[in-house]
PDB file of C-alpha atoms in Angstrom:
ATOM      1  CA  MET A 776      22.301  11.656 -10.508  1.00  0.00           C
ATOM      2  CA  ARG A 777      21.626  10.854  -6.674  1.00  0.00           C
ATOM      3  CA  VAL A 778      18.182   9.291  -5.238  1.00  0.00           C
ATOM      4  CA  LEU A 779      16.929   9.057  -1.945  1.00  0.00           C
ATOM      5  CA  ALA A 780      15.020   6.029  -1.857  1.00  0.00           C
ATOM      6  CA  LEU A 781      12.258   4.646   0.657  1.00  0.00           C
ATOM      7  CA  GLU A 782      10.643   1.274   1.011  1.00  0.00           C
ATOM      8  CA  THR A 783       7.746   0.622   3.326  1.00  0.00           C
ATOM      9  CA  SER A 784       5.462  -2.166   1.506  1.00  0.00           C
ATOM     10  CA  CYS A 785       5.583  -4.683   4.325  1.00  0.00           C
ATOM     11  CA  ASP A 786       7.556  -5.039   7.675  1.00  0.00           C
ATOM     12  CA  GLU A 787      10.797  -3.355   6.750  1.00  0.00           C
ATOM     13  CA  THR A 788      11.343   0.346   6.870  1.00  0.00           C
ATOM     14  CA  SER A 789      14.062   1.252   4.767  1.00  0.00           C
ATOM     15  CA  ALA A 790      15.831   4.271   3.329  1.00  0.00           C
ATOM     16  CA  SER A 791      18.797   4.291   0.888  1.00  0.00           C
ATOM     17  CA  VAL A 792      20.844   6.981  -0.941  1.00  0.00           C
ATOM     18  CA  VAL A 793      22.033   5.750  -4.331  1.00  0.00           C
ATOM     19  CA  GLU A 794      23.859   7.496  -7.250  1.00  0.00           C
ATOM     20  CA  SER A 795      24.812   6.545 -10.832  1.00  0.00           C
ATOM     21  CA  PRO A 796      25.986   4.089 -11.715  1.00  0.00           C
ATOM     22  CA  PHE A 797      24.245   1.668  -9.316  1.00  0.00           C
ATOM     23  CA  ARG A 798      26.511   2.947  -6.338  1.00  0.00           C
ATOM     24  CA  VAL A 799      25.048   2.567  -2.782  1.00  0.00           C
ATOM     25  CA  LEU A 800      26.017   5.419  -0.531  1.00  0.00           C
ATOM     26  CA  SER A 801      23.697   4.109   2.124  1.00  0.00           C
ATOM     27  CA  ASN A 802      21.402   1.323   2.792  1.00  0.00           C
ATOM     28  CA  VAL A 803      19.375   1.403   6.449  1.00  0.00           C
ATOM     29  CA  THR A 804      16.832  -1.075   6.925  1.00  0.00           C
ATOM     30  CA  LYS A 805      14.958  -1.838  10.138  1.00  0.00           C
ATOM     31  CA  THR A 806      12.672  -5.011  10.357  1.00  0.00           C
ATOM     32  CA  GLN A 807       9.649  -4.656  12.494  1.00  0.00           C
ATOM     33  CA  GLU A 808      10.077  -6.812  15.521  1.00  0.00           C
ATOM     34  CA  GLU A 809       6.560  -6.147  16.688  1.00  0.00           C
ATOM     35  CA  HIS A 810       5.205  -8.891  14.463  1.00  0.00           C
ATOM     36  CA  ARG A 811       7.018 -11.824  16.181  1.00  0.00           C
ATOM     37  CA  GLU A 812       4.619 -12.170  18.858  1.00  0.00           C
ATOM     38  CA  PHE A 813       1.682 -12.644  16.278  1.00  0.00           C
ATOM     39  CA  GLY A 814       3.609 -15.050  14.038  1.00  0.00           C
ATOM     40  CA  GLY A 815       3.105 -12.988  11.157  1.00  0.00           C
ATOM     41  CA  VAL A 816       2.761  -9.564   9.806  1.00  0.00           C
ATOM     42  CA  VAL A 817      -0.210  -7.577  11.334  1.00  0.00           C
ATOM     43  CA  PRO A 818      -0.990  -4.821   8.837  1.00  0.00           C
ATOM     44  CA  GLU A 819      -2.063  -2.142  11.445  1.00  0.00           C
ATOM     45  CA  VAL A 820       0.972  -2.793  13.432  1.00  0.00           C
ATOM     46  CA  ALA A 821       3.195  -2.304  10.251  1.00  0.00           C
ATOM     47  CA  SER A 822       1.630   0.912   9.258  1.00  0.00           C
ATOM     48  CA  ARG A 823       2.182   2.487  12.928  1.00  0.00           C
ATOM     49  CA  ALA A 824       5.800   1.236  12.982  1.00  0.00           C
ATOM     50  CA  HIS A 825       6.586   2.635   9.596  1.00  0.00           C
ATOM     51  CA  MET A 826       5.010   6.062  10.872  1.00  0.00           C
ATOM     52  CA  ARG A 827       7.351   5.938  13.801  1.00  0.00           C
ATOM     53  CA  LEU A 828      10.539   4.903  12.129  1.00  0.00           C
ATOM     54  CA  ILE A 829      10.561   6.368   8.673  1.00  0.00           C
ATOM     55  CA  TRP A 830      12.101   9.790   9.490  1.00  0.00           C
ATOM     56  CA  PRO A 831      14.727   8.439  11.956  1.00  0.00           C
ATOM     57  CA  ILE A 832      15.556   5.893   9.236  1.00  0.00           C
ATOM     58  CA  THR A 833      15.834   8.330   6.515  1.00  0.00           C
ATOM     59  CA  LYS A 834      18.129  10.757   8.640  1.00  0.00           C
ATOM     60  CA  LYS A 835      20.268   7.895   9.440  1.00  0.00           C
ATOM     61  CA  ALA A 836      20.686   7.009   5.636  1.00  0.00           C
ATOM     62  CA  LEU A 837      21.355  10.526   4.933  1.00  0.00           C
ATOM     63  CA  ASN A 838      23.956  10.779   7.570  1.00  0.00           C
ATOM     64  CA  GLU A 839      25.716   7.522   6.665  1.00  0.00           C
ATOM     65  CA  ALA A 840      25.931   8.792   3.030  1.00  0.00           C
ATOM     66  CA  GLY A 841      27.473  11.890   4.113  1.00  0.00           C
ATOM     67  CA  VAL A 842      24.642  14.039   2.042  1.00  0.00           C
ATOM     68  CA  ASP A 843      22.062  16.476   3.153  1.00  0.00           C
ATOM     69  CA  LEU A 844      18.557  16.282   1.817  1.00  0.00           C
ATOM     70  CA  GLU A 845      19.142  19.182  -0.510  1.00  0.00           C
ATOM     71  CA  SER A 846      21.937  17.491  -2.401  1.00  0.00           C
ATOM     72  CA  VAL A 847      19.513  14.905  -3.568  1.00  0.00           C
ATOM     73  CA  ASP A 848      18.213  14.957  -6.961  1.00  0.00           C
ATOM     74  CA  GLY A 849      15.143  13.021  -6.603  1.00  0.00           C
ATOM     75  CA  VAL A 850      13.064  10.917  -4.294  1.00  0.00           C
ATOM     76  CA  ALA A 851      11.750   7.287  -4.785  1.00  0.00           C
ATOM     77  CA  PHE A 852       9.351   5.112  -3.078  1.00  0.00           C
ATOM     78  CA  THR A 853       7.636   2.009  -3.322  1.00  0.00           C
ATOM     79  CA  TYR A 854       3.910   2.381  -4.330  1.00  0.00           C
ATOM     80  CA  GLY A 855       3.110  -1.336  -4.798  1.00  0.00           C
ATOM     81  CA  PRO A 856       2.488  -4.316  -4.178  1.00  0.00           C
ATOM     82  CA  GLY A 857       2.244  -4.488  -0.390  1.00  0.00           C
ATOM     83  CA  LEU A 858       0.066  -3.600   2.215  1.00  0.00           C
ATOM     84  CA  ILE A 859      -1.956  -0.311   1.515  1.00  0.00           C
ATOM     85  CA  GLY A 860      -1.341   1.313   4.984  1.00  0.00           C
ATOM     86  CA  ALA A 861       2.333   0.412   5.050  1.00  0.00           C
ATOM     87  CA  LEU A 862       2.688   1.703   1.196  1.00  0.00           C
ATOM     88  CA  LEU A 863       0.828   5.102   2.002  1.00  0.00           C
ATOM     89  CA  VAL A 864       3.245   5.856   4.863  1.00  0.00           C
ATOM     90  CA  GLY A 865       6.222   5.952   2.448  1.00  0.00           C
ATOM     91  CA  ILE A 866       4.395   7.576  -0.439  1.00  0.00           C
ATOM     92  CA  VAL A 867       3.269  10.502   1.674  1.00  0.00           C
ATOM     93  CA  PHE A 868       6.389  10.887   3.188  1.00  0.00           C
ATOM     94  CA  GLY A 869       8.466  10.582   0.079  1.00  0.00           C
ATOM     95  CA  LYS A 870       6.173  13.053  -2.012  1.00  0.00           C
ATOM     96  CA  THR A 871       6.444  15.637   1.014  1.00  0.00           C
ATOM     97  CA  LEU A 872      10.066  15.486   1.216  1.00  0.00           C
ATOM     98  CA  ALA A 873      10.428  16.044  -2.619  1.00  0.00           C
ATOM     99  CA  GLN A 874       7.920  18.883  -2.435  1.00  0.00           C
ATOM    100  CA  VAL A 875       9.879  20.497   0.583  1.00  0.00           C
ATOM    101  CA  ILE A 876      13.157  20.237  -1.543  1.00  0.00           C
ATOM    102  CA  GLY A 877      11.699  20.950  -4.910  1.00  0.00           C
ATOM    103  CA  ARG A 878      12.677  17.669  -6.537  1.00  0.00           C
ATOM    104  CA  ASN A 879      10.900  15.167  -8.757  1.00  0.00           C
ATOM    105  CA  PHE A 880       9.782  12.005  -7.267  1.00  0.00           C
ATOM    106  CA  ILE A 881       8.958   8.667  -8.727  1.00  0.00           C
ATOM    107  CA  GLY A 882       6.964   5.677  -7.427  1.00  0.00           C
ATOM    108  CA  ILE A 883       8.538   2.301  -8.405  1.00  0.00           C
ATOM    109  CA  ASN A 884       7.142  -1.185  -8.368  1.00  0.00           C
ATOM    110  CA  HIS A 885       8.170  -3.360  -5.534  1.00  0.00           C
ATOM    111  CA  LEU A 886       8.966  -6.376  -7.807  1.00  0.00           C
ATOM    112  CA  GLU A 887      10.979  -4.309 -10.242  1.00  0.00           C
ATOM    113  CA  GLY A 888      13.117  -3.173  -7.370  1.00  0.00           C
ATOM    114  CA  HIS A 889      13.933  -6.790  -6.612  1.00  0.00           C
ATOM    115  CA  LEU A 890      14.707  -7.236 -10.437  1.00  0.00           C
ATOM    116  CA  PHE A 891      17.195  -4.325 -10.066  1.00  0.00           C
ATOM    117  CA  SER A 892      18.846  -5.572  -6.908  1.00  0.00           C
ATOM    118  CA  LEU A 893      20.951  -7.607  -9.210  1.00  0.00           C
ATOM    119  CA  PHE A 894      22.549  -4.354 -10.603  1.00  0.00           C
ATOM    120  CA  LEU A 895      23.552  -3.189  -7.129  1.00  0.00           C
ATOM    121  CA  SER A 896      25.902  -6.387  -7.005  1.00  0.00           C
ATOM    122  CA  TYR A 897      26.646  -6.432 -10.773  1.00  0.00           C
ATOM    123  CA  PRO A 898      26.414  -2.885 -12.257  1.00  0.00           C
ATOM    124  CA  ASP A 899      28.093  -3.659 -15.575  1.00  0.00           C
ATOM    125  CA  LEU A 900      25.494  -6.605 -16.311  1.00  0.00           C
ATOM    126  CA  GLU A 901      23.246  -6.288 -19.172  1.00  0.00           C
ATOM    127  CA  PRO A 902      19.959  -7.890 -20.356  1.00  0.00           C
ATOM    128  CA  PRO A 903      18.583 -10.066 -21.507  1.00  0.00           C
ATOM    129  CA  VAL A 904      18.208 -11.853 -17.826  1.00  0.00           C
ATOM    130  CA  LEU A 905      15.738 -14.647 -16.875  1.00  0.00           C
ATOM    131  CA  TYR A 906      14.913 -14.058 -13.310  1.00  0.00           C
ATOM    132  CA  LEU A 907      13.466 -16.183 -10.539  1.00  0.00           C
ATOM    133  CA  LEU A 908      11.904 -13.727  -7.911  1.00  0.00           C
ATOM    134  CA  VAL A 909      11.063 -15.750  -4.961  1.00  0.00           C
ATOM    135  CA  SER A 910       9.999 -13.999  -1.684  1.00  0.00           C
ATOM    136  CA  GLY A 911       7.452 -14.070   0.975  1.00  0.00           C
ATOM    137  CA  GLY A 912       4.865 -12.718  -1.244  1.00  0.00           C
ATOM    138  CA  HIS A 913       5.834 -13.556  -4.814  1.00  0.00           C
ATOM    139  CA  THR A 914       7.193 -16.347  -6.823  1.00  0.00           C
ATOM    140  CA  GLU A 915       7.677 -15.551 -10.456  1.00  0.00           C
ATOM    141  CA  LEU A 916       9.586 -16.246 -13.453  1.00  0.00           C
ATOM    142  CA  VAL A 917      10.418 -13.337 -15.511  1.00  0.00           C
ATOM    143  CA  TRP A 918      12.227 -12.733 -18.699  1.00  0.00           C
ATOM    144  CA  MET A 919      13.741  -9.119 -19.028  1.00  0.00           C
ATOM    145  CA  PRO A 920      14.790  -9.024 -22.690  1.00  0.00           C
ATOM    146  CA  GLU A 921      15.939  -5.213 -22.058  1.00  0.00           C
ATOM    147  CA  PHE A 922      15.438  -2.883 -19.453  1.00  0.00           C
ATOM    148  CA  PHE A 923      11.895  -2.299 -18.306  1.00  0.00           C
ATOM    149  CA  HIS A 924      10.569  -4.887 -20.664  1.00  0.00           C
ATOM    150  CA  TYR A 925       9.209  -7.736 -18.583  1.00  0.00           C
ATOM    151  CA  GLU A 926       7.401 -11.052 -19.549  1.00  0.00           C
ATOM    152  CA  VAL A 927       5.958 -13.161 -16.642  1.00  0.00           C
ATOM    153  CA  LEU A 928       6.444 -16.762 -17.780  1.00  0.00           C
ATOM    154  CA  GLY A 929       5.025 -18.057 -14.797  1.00  0.00           C
ATOM    155  CA  GLN A 930       3.848 -17.361 -11.194  1.00  0.00           C
ATOM    156  CA  THR A 931       2.458 -19.276  -8.206  1.00  0.00           C
ATOM    157  CA  LEU A 932      -1.115 -20.149  -8.246  1.00  0.00           C
ATOM    158  CA  ASP A 933      -1.539 -20.067  -4.465  1.00  0.00           C
ATOM    159  CA  ASP A 934       1.026 -19.619  -2.085  1.00  0.00           C
ATOM    160  CA  ALA A 935       4.328 -18.026  -2.512  1.00  0.00           C
ATOM    161  CA  ALA A 936       7.665 -20.196  -1.718  1.00  0.00           C
ATOM    162  CA  GLY A 937       8.487 -17.669   1.234  1.00  0.00           C
ATOM    163  CA  GLU A 938       4.850 -17.925   2.632  1.00  0.00           C
ATOM    164  CA  ALA A 939       4.932 -21.763   2.412  1.00  0.00           C
ATOM    165  CA  PHE A 940       8.320 -21.685   4.292  1.00  0.00           C
ATOM    166  CA  ASP A 941       6.847 -19.453   6.959  1.00  0.00           C
ATOM    167  CA  LYS A 942       3.554 -21.733   7.338  1.00  0.00           C
ATOM    168  CA  VAL A 943       5.570 -24.752   7.655  1.00  0.00           C
ATOM    169  CA  ALA A 944       7.751 -23.254  10.000  1.00  0.00           C
ATOM    170  CA  LYS A 945       4.784 -22.599  12.218  1.00  0.00           C
ATOM    171  CA  MET A 946       3.588 -26.259  12.036  1.00  0.00           C
ATOM    172  CA  LEU A 947       7.104 -27.272  13.223  1.00  0.00           C
ATOM    173  CA  GLY A 948       6.979 -24.863  16.217  1.00  0.00           C
ATOM    174  CA  LEU A 949       9.486 -22.240  15.000  1.00  0.00           C
ATOM    175  CA  PRO A 950       9.664 -18.804  15.300  1.00  0.00           C
ATOM    176  CA  TYR A 951       8.621 -16.035  12.765  1.00  0.00           C
ATOM    177  CA  PRO A 952       9.899 -15.335  10.009  1.00  0.00           C
ATOM    178  CA  GLY A 953      10.108 -19.154   9.287  1.00  0.00           C
ATOM    179  CA  GLY A 954      12.257 -18.963   6.338  1.00  0.00           C
ATOM    180  CA  PRO A 955      15.588 -18.380   7.966  1.00  0.00           C
ATOM    181  CA  GLU A 956      14.710 -20.917  10.668  1.00  0.00           C
ATOM    182  CA  ILE A 957      13.989 -23.856   8.365  1.00  0.00           C
ATOM    183  CA  ASP A 958      17.117 -23.069   6.595  1.00  0.00           C
ATOM    184  CA  ARG A 959      19.345 -23.095   9.867  1.00  0.00           C
ATOM    185  CA  LEU A 960      17.465 -26.140  11.055  1.00  0.00           C
ATOM    186  CA  ALA A 961      17.795 -28.138   7.944  1.00  0.00           C
ATOM    187  CA  LYS A 962      21.338 -27.900   7.914  1.00  0.00           C
ATOM    188  CA  GLU A 963      21.402 -30.454  10.827  1.00  0.00           C
ATOM    189  CA  GLY A 964      18.980 -32.721   8.826  1.00  0.00           C
ATOM    190  CA  ASP A 965      18.917 -35.246   6.008  1.00  0.00           C
ATOM    191  CA  PRO A 966      16.917 -33.834   2.886  1.00  0.00           C
ATOM    192  CA  ASP A 967      16.160 -37.506   1.839  1.00  0.00           C
ATOM    193  CA  PHE A 968      14.496 -38.585   5.081  1.00  0.00           C
ATOM    194  CA  HIS A 969      11.181 -38.331   3.497  1.00  0.00           C
ATOM    195  CA  ARG A 970      10.194 -37.334   0.069  1.00  0.00           C
ATOM    196  CA  PHE A 971       7.282 -34.816  -0.004  1.00  0.00           C
ATOM    197  CA  PRO A 972       5.504 -34.635  -3.299  1.00  0.00           C
ATOM    198  CA  ARG A 973       6.317 -31.986  -5.741  1.00  0.00           C
ATOM    199  CA  SER A 974       3.548 -30.253  -7.738  1.00  0.00           C
ATOM    200  CA  ARG A 975       2.884 -30.914 -11.312  1.00  0.00           C
ATOM    201  CA  VAL A 976       1.334 -27.817 -12.506  1.00  0.00           C
ATOM    202  CA  GLY A 977       1.624 -27.104 -16.215  1.00  0.00           C
ATOM    203  CA  GLY A 978       3.801 -24.582 -17.948  1.00  0.00           C
ATOM    204  CA  PHE A 979       6.301 -22.398 -15.813  1.00  0.00           C
ATOM    205  CA  ASP A 980       3.655 -21.817 -12.888  1.00  0.00           C
ATOM    206  CA  PHE A 981       4.200 -22.736  -9.318  1.00  0.00           C
ATOM    207  CA  SER A 982       1.923 -24.294  -6.570  1.00  0.00           C
ATOM    208  CA  PHE A 983       2.965 -24.624  -2.848  1.00  0.00           C
ATOM    209  CA  SER A 984      -0.309 -25.339  -1.311  1.00  0.00           C
ATOM    210  CA  GLY A 985       0.082 -28.945  -1.916  1.00  0.00           C
ATOM    211  CA  ILE A 986       3.337 -29.631  -0.119  1.00  0.00           C
ATOM    212  CA  LYS A 987       2.209 -27.336   2.737  1.00  0.00           C
ATOM    213  CA  THR A 988      -0.857 -29.432   3.239  1.00  0.00           C
ATOM    214  CA  SER A 989       1.382 -32.734   2.777  1.00  0.00           C
ATOM    215  CA  VAL A 990       3.509 -31.777   5.675  1.00  0.00           C
ATOM    216  CA  LEU A 991       0.456 -30.837   7.799  1.00  0.00           C
ATOM    217  CA  TYR A 992      -0.835 -34.491   7.275  1.00  0.00           C
ATOM    218  CA  TYR A 993       2.595 -35.859   7.605  1.00  0.00           C
ATOM    219  CA  LEU A 994       2.982 -34.449  11.197  1.00  0.00           C
ATOM    220  CA  ARG A 995      -0.843 -35.488  12.045  1.00  0.00           C
ATOM    221  CA  ASP A 996       0.018 -38.923  11.205  1.00  0.00           C
ATOM    222  CA  HIS A 997       3.214 -39.295  13.357  1.00  0.00           C
ATOM    223  CA  SER A 998       3.541 -38.735  17.091  1.00  0.00           C
ATOM    224  CA  GLU A 999       4.898 -35.505  18.715  1.00  0.00           C
ATOM    225  CA  ASP A1000       7.819 -37.182  19.911  1.00  0.00           C
ATOM    226  CA  PHE A1001       8.595 -38.603  16.471  1.00  0.00           C
ATOM    227  CA  ALA A1002       8.253 -34.975  15.302  1.00  0.00           C
ATOM    228  CA  MET A1003      10.390 -33.538  17.713  1.00  0.00           C
ATOM    229  CA  GLU A1004      13.311 -36.187  17.193  1.00  0.00           C
ATOM    230  CA  HIS A1005      13.190 -35.738  13.335  1.00  0.00           C
ATOM    231  CA  LEU A1006      12.470 -32.213  13.257  1.00  0.00           C
ATOM    232  CA  ALA A1007      15.600 -31.206  11.412  1.00  0.00           C
ATOM    233  CA  ASP A1008      14.897 -34.117   8.926  1.00  0.00           C
ATOM    234  CA  ILE A1009      11.333 -32.899   8.108  1.00  0.00           C
ATOM    235  CA  ALA A1010      12.607 -29.396   7.711  1.00  0.00           C
ATOM    236  CA  ALA A1011      15.251 -30.516   5.385  1.00  0.00           C
ATOM    237  CA  SER A1012      12.997 -32.740   3.361  1.00  0.00           C
ATOM    238  CA  PHE A1013      10.544 -29.977   2.999  1.00  0.00           C
ATOM    239  CA  GLN A1014      12.933 -27.623   2.062  1.00  0.00           C
ATOM    240  CA  GLU A1015      14.290 -29.858  -0.589  1.00  0.00           C
ATOM    241  CA  ALA A1016      11.060 -30.301  -2.029  1.00  0.00           C
ATOM    242  CA  VAL A1017      10.443 -26.616  -2.466  1.00  0.00           C
ATOM    243  CA  VAL A1018      13.994 -25.929  -4.041  1.00  0.00           C
ATOM    244  CA  ASP A1019      13.431 -28.878  -6.260  1.00  0.00           C
ATOM    245  CA  MET A1020      10.183 -27.284  -7.698  1.00  0.00           C
ATOM    246  CA  LEU A1021      11.929 -23.939  -8.065  1.00  0.00           C
ATOM    247  CA  LEU A1022      14.731 -25.331  -9.869  1.00  0.00           C
ATOM    248  CA  SER A1023      12.954 -27.698 -12.274  1.00  0.00           C
ATOM    249  CA  LYS A1024      10.752 -24.649 -13.576  1.00  0.00           C
ATOM    250  CA  THR A1025      13.724 -22.366 -13.911  1.00  0.00           C
ATOM    251  CA  ILE A1026      15.776 -25.080 -15.897  1.00  0.00           C
ATOM    252  CA  LYS A1027      12.755 -25.694 -18.319  1.00  0.00           C
ATOM    253  CA  ALA A1028      12.646 -21.854 -18.785  1.00  0.00           C
ATOM    254  CA  VAL A1029      16.152 -21.690 -19.522  1.00  0.00           C
ATOM    255  CA  ARG A1030      16.173 -24.316 -22.096  1.00  0.00           C
ATOM    256  CA  LYS A1031      13.180 -22.768 -24.083  1.00  0.00           C
ATOM    257  CA  LEU A1032      14.569 -19.180 -23.887  1.00  0.00           C
ATOM    258  CA  ARG A1033      18.226 -20.541 -24.255  1.00  0.00           C
ATOM    259  CA  ALA A1034      19.093 -17.775 -21.511  1.00  0.00           C
ATOM    260  CA  GLY A1035      22.582 -17.372 -20.980  1.00  0.00           C
ATOM    261  CA  LYS A1036      22.192 -15.417 -17.691  1.00  0.00           C
ATOM    262  CA  VAL A1037      19.754 -16.327 -14.736  1.00  0.00           C
ATOM    263  CA  ALA A1038      19.323 -14.111 -11.669  1.00  0.00           C
ATOM    264  CA  VAL A1039      17.488 -15.461  -8.377  1.00  0.00           C
ATOM    265  CA  VAL A1040      16.223 -12.439  -6.361  1.00  0.00           C
ATOM    266  CA  GLY A1041      14.098 -11.714  -3.560  1.00  0.00           C
ATOM    267  CA  GLY A1042      14.140 -12.806   0.186  1.00  0.00           C
ATOM    268  CA  VAL A1043      14.227 -16.531  -0.401  1.00  0.00           C
ATOM    269  CA  SER A1044      17.260 -16.406  -2.662  1.00  0.00           C
ATOM    270  CA  LEU A1045      19.186 -16.151   0.624  1.00  0.00           C
ATOM    271  CA  ASN A1046      18.293 -19.535   1.120  1.00  0.00           C
ATOM    272  CA  SER A1047      21.651 -21.609   1.483  1.00  0.00           C
ATOM    273  CA  ARG A1048      20.367 -24.807   0.039  1.00  0.00           C
ATOM    274  CA  LEU A1049      18.720 -22.874  -2.908  1.00  0.00           C
ATOM    275  CA  ARG A1050      21.892 -21.280  -3.536  1.00  0.00           C
ATOM    276  CA  GLU A1051      23.779 -24.330  -3.423  1.00  0.00           C
ATOM    277  CA  LYS A1052      21.577 -26.342  -5.851  1.00  0.00           C
ATOM    278  CA  PHE A1053      20.945 -23.583  -8.259  1.00  0.00           C
ATOM    279  CA  SER A1054      24.986 -22.856  -8.449  1.00  0.00           C
ATOM    280  CA  GLY A1055      25.475 -26.341  -8.677  1.00  0.00           C
ATOM    281  CA  THR A1056      22.945 -27.822 -10.953  1.00  0.00           C
ATOM    282  CA  LEU A1057      21.798 -25.012 -13.034  1.00  0.00           C
ATOM    283  CA  GLY A1058      25.251 -23.395 -13.062  1.00  0.00           C
ATOM    284  CA  LYS A1059      26.366 -26.261 -15.230  1.00  0.00           C
ATOM    285  CA  ILE A1060      24.257 -25.086 -18.311  1.00  0.00           C
ATOM    286  CA  THR A1061      24.003 -21.130 -17.720  1.00  0.00           C
ATOM    287  CA  ARG A1062      25.472 -18.424 -15.629  1.00  0.00           C
ATOM    288  CA  VAL A1063      23.704 -17.903 -12.378  1.00  0.00           C
ATOM    289  CA  TYR A1064      23.670 -14.740 -10.235  1.00  0.00           C
ATOM    290  CA  PHE A1065      22.545 -14.003  -6.879  1.00  0.00           C
ATOM    291  CA  PRO A1066      22.690 -10.093  -5.401  1.00  0.00           C
ATOM    292  CA  GLU A1067      24.602  -9.770  -2.306  1.00  0.00           C
ATOM    293  CA  PRO A1068      22.904 -10.757   1.075  1.00  0.00           C
ATOM    294  CA  GLN A1069      22.265  -7.198   1.806  1.00  0.00           C
ATOM    295  CA  TYR A1070      20.043  -6.575  -1.336  1.00  0.00           C
ATOM    296  CA  CYS A1071      17.976  -9.830  -1.242  1.00  0.00           C
ATOM    297  CA  GLY A1072      15.438  -8.928   1.149  1.00  0.00           C
ATOM    298  CA  ASP A1073      13.058  -5.934   1.005  1.00  0.00           C
ATOM    299  CA  ASN A1074      15.592  -2.893   1.022  1.00  0.00           C
ATOM    300  CA  ALA A1075      15.402   0.775  -0.292  1.00  0.00           C
ATOM    301  CA  ALA A1076      18.700   0.356  -2.280  1.00  0.00           C
ATOM    302  CA  MET A1077      16.896  -1.826  -4.931  1.00  0.00           C
ATOM    303  CA  ILE A1078      13.992   0.732  -5.332  1.00  0.00           C
ATOM    304  CA  GLY A1079      16.867   3.528  -5.765  1.00  0.00           C
ATOM    305  CA  ALA A1080      18.464   1.394  -8.587  1.00  0.00           C
ATOM    306  CA  ALA A1081      15.256   1.219 -10.595  1.00  0.00           C
ATOM    307  CA  ALA A1082      14.512   5.001  -9.904  1.00  0.00           C
ATOM    308  CA  LEU A1083      17.874   5.933 -11.113  1.00  0.00           C
ATOM    309  CA  MET A1084      17.355   4.418 -14.453  1.00  0.00           C
ATOM    310  CA  ARG A1085      13.909   5.709 -14.684  1.00  0.00           C
ATOM    311  CA  PHE A1086      14.802   9.320 -13.716  1.00  0.00           C
ATOM    312  CA  GLU A1087      17.751   9.267 -16.412  1.00  0.00           C
ATOM    313  CA  ARG A1088      15.324   8.634 -19.018  1.00  0.00           C
ATOM    314  CA  GLY A1089      13.255  11.440 -18.052  1.00  0.00           C
ATOM    315  CA  GLN A1090      10.553   9.694 -16.174  1.00  0.00           C
ATOM    316  CA  LYS A1091       8.716  10.812 -13.133  1.00  0.00           C
ATOM    317  CA  SER A1092       5.404  10.243 -11.174  1.00  0.00           C
ATOM    318  CA  PRO A1093       2.262  12.730 -10.912  1.00  0.00           C
ATOM    319  CA  LEU A1094       1.215  14.077  -7.490  1.00  0.00           C
ATOM    320  CA  THR A1095      -1.994  11.866  -7.982  1.00  0.00           C
ATOM    321  CA  LEU A1096       0.187   8.587  -7.792  1.00  0.00           C
ATOM    322  CA  SER A1097      -1.466   6.330  -5.183  1.00  0.00           C
ATOM    323  CA  ALA A1098      -0.885   3.088  -3.368  1.00  0.00           C
ATOM    324  CA  ASP A1099      -1.470  -0.084  -5.434  1.00  0.00           C
ATOM    325  CA  PRO A1100      -1.445  -3.107  -3.226  1.00  0.00           C
ATOM    326  CA  ASP A1101      -2.138  -5.439  -6.222  1.00  0.00           C
ATOM    327  CA  LEU A1102       0.523  -3.883  -8.499  1.00  0.00           C
ATOM    328  CA  ARG A1103       1.912  -6.454 -11.094  1.00  0.00           C
ATOM    329  CA  LEU A1104       5.194  -6.193 -13.283  1.00  0.00           C
ATOM    330  CA  LEU A1105       3.920  -4.093 -16.543  1.00  0.00           C
TER     331      LEU A1105
END
């Protein structure tokens, strides 16, 4: 089975050719640089960029895979969650390609794609798996006892972890996207310089609005010169608090479920401090997995991975399928 997959949910335009079993023949992703000047993603700008990039990116993915369009067995695309205009570009383009070559198509949940990114790096891994899905738009603890069965144990009640990184980075005068910038800067700082408060919401839910506000007040209470002198320390202290909150809830879930496998997926899983603390602390009580870096952020290969298994189970989407910007894991 060979799938051409597309991902256009936010500000990455991506196309990938994936074949059974989870073999990536190509994975071409273009991050839209247009948003840097705005300090965040502008939906209309994203949609127009996807329209301009989707065909060149798809052609490049086919060329790198060494295949032509007619050799594809099915077409997959993200249909939610995400920016509705951006999603529609991928959906309309994907449906059109499928109709032209006479193949079935399938819409894939972007969040499910992140879960399946794990199997691109560990194709022999089997459920059950406890996931921490942590990205710019989502922070969730998900239990997958078997393929395509999901139980969302907890999620953020306000900002996603990646969103908090971006907002605090902006407070610190760092460029967008802020997550990688804080990670880079924090390596030069002291994570124990200042203890920002950790949220105490119940169950397995998360909250990051409090720490964001705490950083804002901390910067207001100190001079600009002080902040500039200790910028790396502030970044490291903030990052430590976020990682601690993610880690504590994940440990709690591991103990409740007696989970033997934990996977950390999504763009924030690239954070070096998160990887260090999860591997060191959580790694003492269970097995911890991270996808390879190229599969952590938004990419089409992860969409293709989920699509492969759904196609192989005889599933396909109707022509009436449309974008669902608020789609959740089912």
